[in-house]
Amino acid sequence: MENCPHCRVVRNTLTELDLDARIFPCPKGGKRFRPEVKARGGKAMFPYLHDPNTGARLYESADIVAYLYETYAGGGAPSHAAIKALRTSPSMAASALRVGHGIKAKPGRLPEEMLELYSFEGSPYSRLVRERLCELELPYVLRNCGRNLAVEWIVIPALREKFAPDYAPTQRNRKGLLERTGRMQVPYLVDPNTGTEMYESARILRYLETTYGAG
């Protein structure tokens, strides 16, 4: 669930470790994927991670974070991720700011193919899109675009282009998105069902409601 603070902890780790993931939203009242989680793991509790590369299936954000660092970073989690208070307090605060969003299911239509979203956990505009994807129970591939260069903290693309005209990202999804569109900005939605690709959270939200909402 997008507004679950424990799920947010895991998504933040995915961003930090530069890992993509297939997201199956399980909002409250959802009928599509919540039953599958219970069938696989025995209980409807979130987050729930299934890693098809190793066969691992885990509940509990702390266990998932430890697993991700051990499996994909070759060691234990750093202190900010390993200490529960440092890990969950900011996540709970962020979720509280968006109370009522990204938590309850809304009627919608299931696409045949998974959508793709270029995003990173700390992006407020990407969060708006992830909330709607969760509410509509739309599965998607999360393409993490974490920041690893100082210039990337200039969040407005026009300013970044002005102060760093030779900006060349090194993170793989940032580099791939720049090559794909000529611009590095998130959120960016790809819908293989309709051939639609777009920037701008407001446009994406309208598109999702029009294409997959109940109308």
Short mmCIF file of C-alpha atoms in Angstrom, two decimals:
data_model
loop_
_atom_site.label_atom_id
_atom_site.label_comp_id
_atom_site.label_asym_id
_atom_site.label_seq_id
_atom_site.Cartn_x
_atom_site.Cartn_y
_atom_site.Cartn_z
CA MET A 1 0.00 0.00 0.00
CA GLU A 2 1.44 3.33 -1.03
CA ASN A 3 0.53 5.11 2.22
CA CYS A 4 1.69 2.29 4.50
CA PRO A 5 4.82 3.55 6.32
CA HIS A 6 6.32 0.07 6.46
CA CYS A 7 5.89 -0.36 2.71
CA ARG A 8 7.50 3.03 2.26
CA VAL A 9 10.57 1.82 4.17
CA VAL A 10 10.99 -1.00 1.66
CA ARG A 11 10.45 1.25 -1.35
CA ASN A 12 13.07 3.64 0.01
CA THR A 13 15.52 0.75 0.23
CA LEU A 14 14.72 -0.22 -3.36
CA THR A 15 15.61 3.35 -4.37
CA GLU A 16 18.82 3.35 -2.35
CA LEU A 17 19.96 0.04 -3.84
CA ASP A 18 18.93 1.00 -7.39
CA LEU A 19 16.56 -1.97 -7.68
CA ASP A 20 13.52 -2.15 -9.91
CA ALA A 21 10.46 -4.07 -8.77
CA ARG A 22 7.09 -5.22 -9.96
CA ILE A 23 4.51 -3.58 -7.70
CA PHE A 24 1.16 -5.25 -7.04
CA PRO A 25 -0.91 -2.67 -5.11
CA CYS A 26 -2.97 -4.02 -2.21
CA PRO A 27 -5.09 -1.10 -0.93
CA LYS A 28 -7.69 -1.66 1.76
CA GLY A 29 -10.78 -3.18 0.20
CA GLY A 30 -8.77 -4.35 -2.82
CA LYS A 31 -9.87 -7.58 -4.52
CA ARG A 32 -7.09 -8.17 -7.07
CA PHE A 33 -3.89 -8.92 -5.20
CA ARG A 34 -4.67 -9.04 -1.48
CA PRO A 35 -6.13 -12.58 -1.76
CA GLU A 36 -3.00 -13.70 -3.65
CA VAL A 37 -0.74 -12.43 -0.85
CA LYS A 38 -2.78 -14.37 1.71
CA ALA A 39 -2.66 -17.49 -0.46
CA ARG A 40 1.12 -17.24 -0.88
CA GLY A 41 2.15 -16.22 2.61
CA GLY A 42 -0.78 -17.21 4.79
CA LYS A 43 -1.81 -13.72 5.88
CA ALA A 44 -2.90 -10.41 4.38
CA MET A 45 -0.05 -8.35 5.82
CA PHE A 46 2.09 -5.78 4.03
CA PRO A 47 4.72 -5.29 2.77
CA TYR A 48 5.23 -8.72 1.25
CA LEU A 49 8.25 -9.39 -0.95
CA HIS A 50 8.67 -12.23 -3.40
CA ASP A 51 12.07 -12.37 -5.08
CA PRO A 52 11.84 -14.67 -8.13
CA ASN A 53 15.64 -14.60 -8.44
CA THR A 54 16.13 -16.52 -5.20
CA GLY A 55 12.64 -17.77 -4.34
CA ALA A 56 12.64 -15.74 -1.10
CA ARG A 57 9.24 -14.70 0.27
CA LEU A 58 9.20 -12.32 3.21
CA TYR A 59 6.90 -10.28 5.41
CA GLU A 60 8.12 -7.57 7.85
CA SER A 61 9.86 -4.46 6.56
CA ALA A 62 12.92 -5.00 8.79
CA ASP A 63 13.44 -8.51 7.43
CA ILE A 64 12.94 -7.33 3.85
CA VAL A 65 15.40 -4.44 4.22
CA ALA A 66 18.02 -6.76 5.72
CA TYR A 67 17.44 -9.29 2.93
CA LEU A 68 17.79 -6.69 0.18
CA TYR A 69 21.06 -5.34 1.56
CA GLU A 70 22.51 -8.80 2.12
CA THR A 71 21.43 -10.09 -1.29
CA TYR A 72 22.01 -7.07 -3.53
CA ALA A 73 24.54 -4.91 -1.66
CA GLY A 74 26.76 -7.67 -0.35
CA GLY A 75 26.49 -6.73 3.32
CA GLY A 76 24.41 -5.55 6.22
CA ALA A 77 22.14 -2.52 6.13
CA PRO A 78 23.63 0.85 7.19
CA SER A 79 22.64 2.30 10.55
CA HIS A 80 19.85 4.51 9.21
CA ALA A 81 18.21 1.42 7.69
CA ALA A 82 19.07 -1.05 10.44
CA ILE A 83 17.87 0.98 13.44
CA LYS A 84 14.08 0.81 13.62
CA ALA A 85 13.51 4.36 14.95
CA LEU A 86 15.68 5.88 12.22
CA ARG A 87 13.94 3.77 9.60
CA THR A 88 10.27 4.09 10.49
CA SER A 89 9.85 7.53 12.08
CA PRO A 90 10.46 9.55 8.86
CA SER A 91 8.30 7.08 6.95
CA MET A 92 5.41 7.48 9.38
CA ALA A 93 5.70 11.26 9.22
CA ALA A 94 5.64 11.21 5.42
CA SER A 95 2.62 8.93 5.36
CA ALA A 96 0.78 11.11 7.89
CA LEU A 97 1.11 14.10 5.58
CA ARG A 98 -0.85 12.21 2.91
CA VAL A 99 -3.48 10.67 5.17
CA GLY A 100 -6.43 9.36 3.16
CA HIS A 101 -4.46 8.99 -0.08
CA GLY A 102 -3.06 5.78 -1.54
CA ILE A 103 -4.72 3.53 1.02
CA LYS A 104 -8.25 2.58 -0.12
CA ALA A 105 -9.30 0.80 -3.31
CA LYS A 106 -11.37 2.51 -5.99
CA PRO A 107 -13.21 0.83 -8.89
CA GLY A 108 -11.09 0.50 -12.00
CA ARG A 109 -10.17 -1.64 -14.98
CA LEU A 110 -7.16 -3.98 -14.98
CA PRO A 111 -4.75 -3.49 -17.92
CA GLU A 112 -3.52 -6.50 -19.86
CA GLU A 113 0.15 -5.52 -19.54
CA MET A 114 1.86 -3.90 -16.56
CA LEU A 115 2.47 -0.18 -16.71
CA GLU A 116 5.95 1.27 -16.09
CA LEU A 117 6.70 4.22 -13.82
CA TYR A 118 10.02 6.04 -13.62
CA SER A 119 10.13 7.37 -10.09
CA PHE A 120 12.09 7.57 -6.87
CA GLU A 121 10.75 7.35 -3.36
CA GLY A 122 11.46 10.93 -2.28
CA SER A 123 9.78 12.56 -5.29
CA PRO A 124 6.52 14.26 -4.16
CA TYR A 125 5.12 14.34 -7.69
CA SER A 126 5.87 10.67 -8.26
CA ARG A 127 4.11 9.88 -5.00
CA LEU A 128 0.87 11.39 -6.34
CA VAL A 129 1.00 8.97 -9.26
CA ARG A 130 1.91 5.98 -7.11
CA GLU A 131 -1.04 6.79 -4.84
CA ARG A 132 -3.45 6.67 -7.78
CA LEU A 133 -1.92 3.47 -9.14
CA CYS A 134 -2.42 1.94 -5.70
CA GLU A 135 -6.01 3.11 -5.34
CA LEU A 136 -6.93 1.75 -8.78
CA GLU A 137 -5.03 -1.51 -8.09
CA LEU A 138 -2.95 -1.07 -11.25
CA PRO A 139 0.18 -3.26 -11.26
CA TYR A 140 3.32 -1.60 -12.56
CA VAL A 141 7.05 -1.94 -12.94
CA LEU A 142 8.78 0.58 -10.70
CA ARG A 143 11.88 1.99 -12.43
CA ASN A 144 13.84 3.61 -9.64
CA CYS A 145 15.73 6.79 -10.52
CA GLY A 146 17.61 7.56 -7.33
CA ARG A 147 19.97 10.54 -7.13
CA ASN A 148 23.69 9.85 -6.94
CA LEU A 149 25.14 13.13 -8.27
CA ALA A 150 25.08 16.52 -6.51
CA VAL A 151 23.52 18.28 -9.50
CA GLU A 152 20.51 15.94 -9.34
CA TRP A 153 19.36 17.66 -6.15
CA ILE A 154 18.38 20.58 -8.39
CA VAL A 155 14.91 19.18 -8.84
CA ILE A 156 13.62 21.62 -11.50
CA PRO A 157 14.86 20.35 -14.88
CA ALA A 158 15.09 23.84 -16.41
CA LEU A 159 17.35 25.02 -13.59
CA ARG A 160 19.45 21.89 -13.80
CA GLU A 161 19.90 22.45 -17.53
CA LYS A 162 20.89 26.08 -16.87
CA PHE A 163 23.47 25.41 -14.16
CA ALA A 164 24.68 22.06 -15.49
CA PRO A 165 24.26 22.06 -19.28
CA ASP A 166 26.61 19.08 -19.58
CA TYR A 167 24.68 16.98 -17.05
CA ALA A 168 25.20 13.30 -17.75
CA PRO A 169 23.51 10.90 -15.34
CA THR A 170 25.26 7.71 -14.30
CA GLN A 171 22.35 5.92 -12.58
CA ARG A 172 21.00 3.41 -15.10
CA ASN A 173 17.33 4.45 -15.19
CA ARG A 174 18.15 8.15 -15.24
CA LYS A 175 20.55 7.51 -18.10
CA GLY A 176 17.99 5.34 -19.89
CA LEU A 177 15.20 7.90 -19.51
CA LEU A 178 17.41 10.72 -20.78
CA GLU A 179 18.34 8.63 -23.81
CA ARG A 180 14.70 7.69 -24.35
CA THR A 181 13.14 11.14 -24.13
CA GLY A 182 15.95 13.70 -24.10
CA ARG A 183 14.93 14.84 -20.62
CA MET A 184 15.44 13.57 -17.09
CA GLN A 185 12.31 14.20 -15.07
CA VAL A 186 10.01 12.10 -12.93
CA PRO A 187 7.37 10.85 -12.81
CA TYR A 188 7.34 9.36 -16.30
CA LEU A 189 4.66 6.83 -17.21
CA VAL A 190 4.86 4.20 -19.95
CA ASP A 191 1.69 2.33 -20.88
CA PRO A 192 2.41 -0.50 -23.34
CA ASN A 193 -1.33 -1.19 -23.61
CA THR A 194 -1.99 2.06 -25.47
CA GLY A 195 1.50 3.14 -26.55
CA THR A 196 1.20 6.21 -24.32
CA GLU A 197 4.23 7.78 -22.64
CA MET A 198 4.10 11.01 -20.65
CA TYR A 199 5.66 13.31 -18.06
CA GLU A 200 3.84 15.56 -15.55
CA SER A 201 1.93 14.14 -12.61
CA ALA A 202 -1.29 16.06 -13.35
CA ARG A 203 -1.42 14.69 -16.91
CA ILE A 204 -0.64 11.18 -15.72
CA LEU A 205 -3.40 11.30 -13.09
CA ARG A 206 -5.96 12.42 -15.67
CA TYR A 207 -4.81 9.69 -18.04
CA LEU A 208 -5.08 6.96 -15.41
CA GLU A 209 -8.60 8.02 -14.42
CA THR A 210 -9.76 8.29 -18.03
CA THR A 211 -8.17 5.05 -19.18
CA TYR A 212 -8.52 2.77 -16.14
CA GLY A 213 -10.90 4.51 -13.73
CA ALA A 214 -14.56 3.63 -13.31
CA GLY A 215 -15.63 6.76 -15.17
#
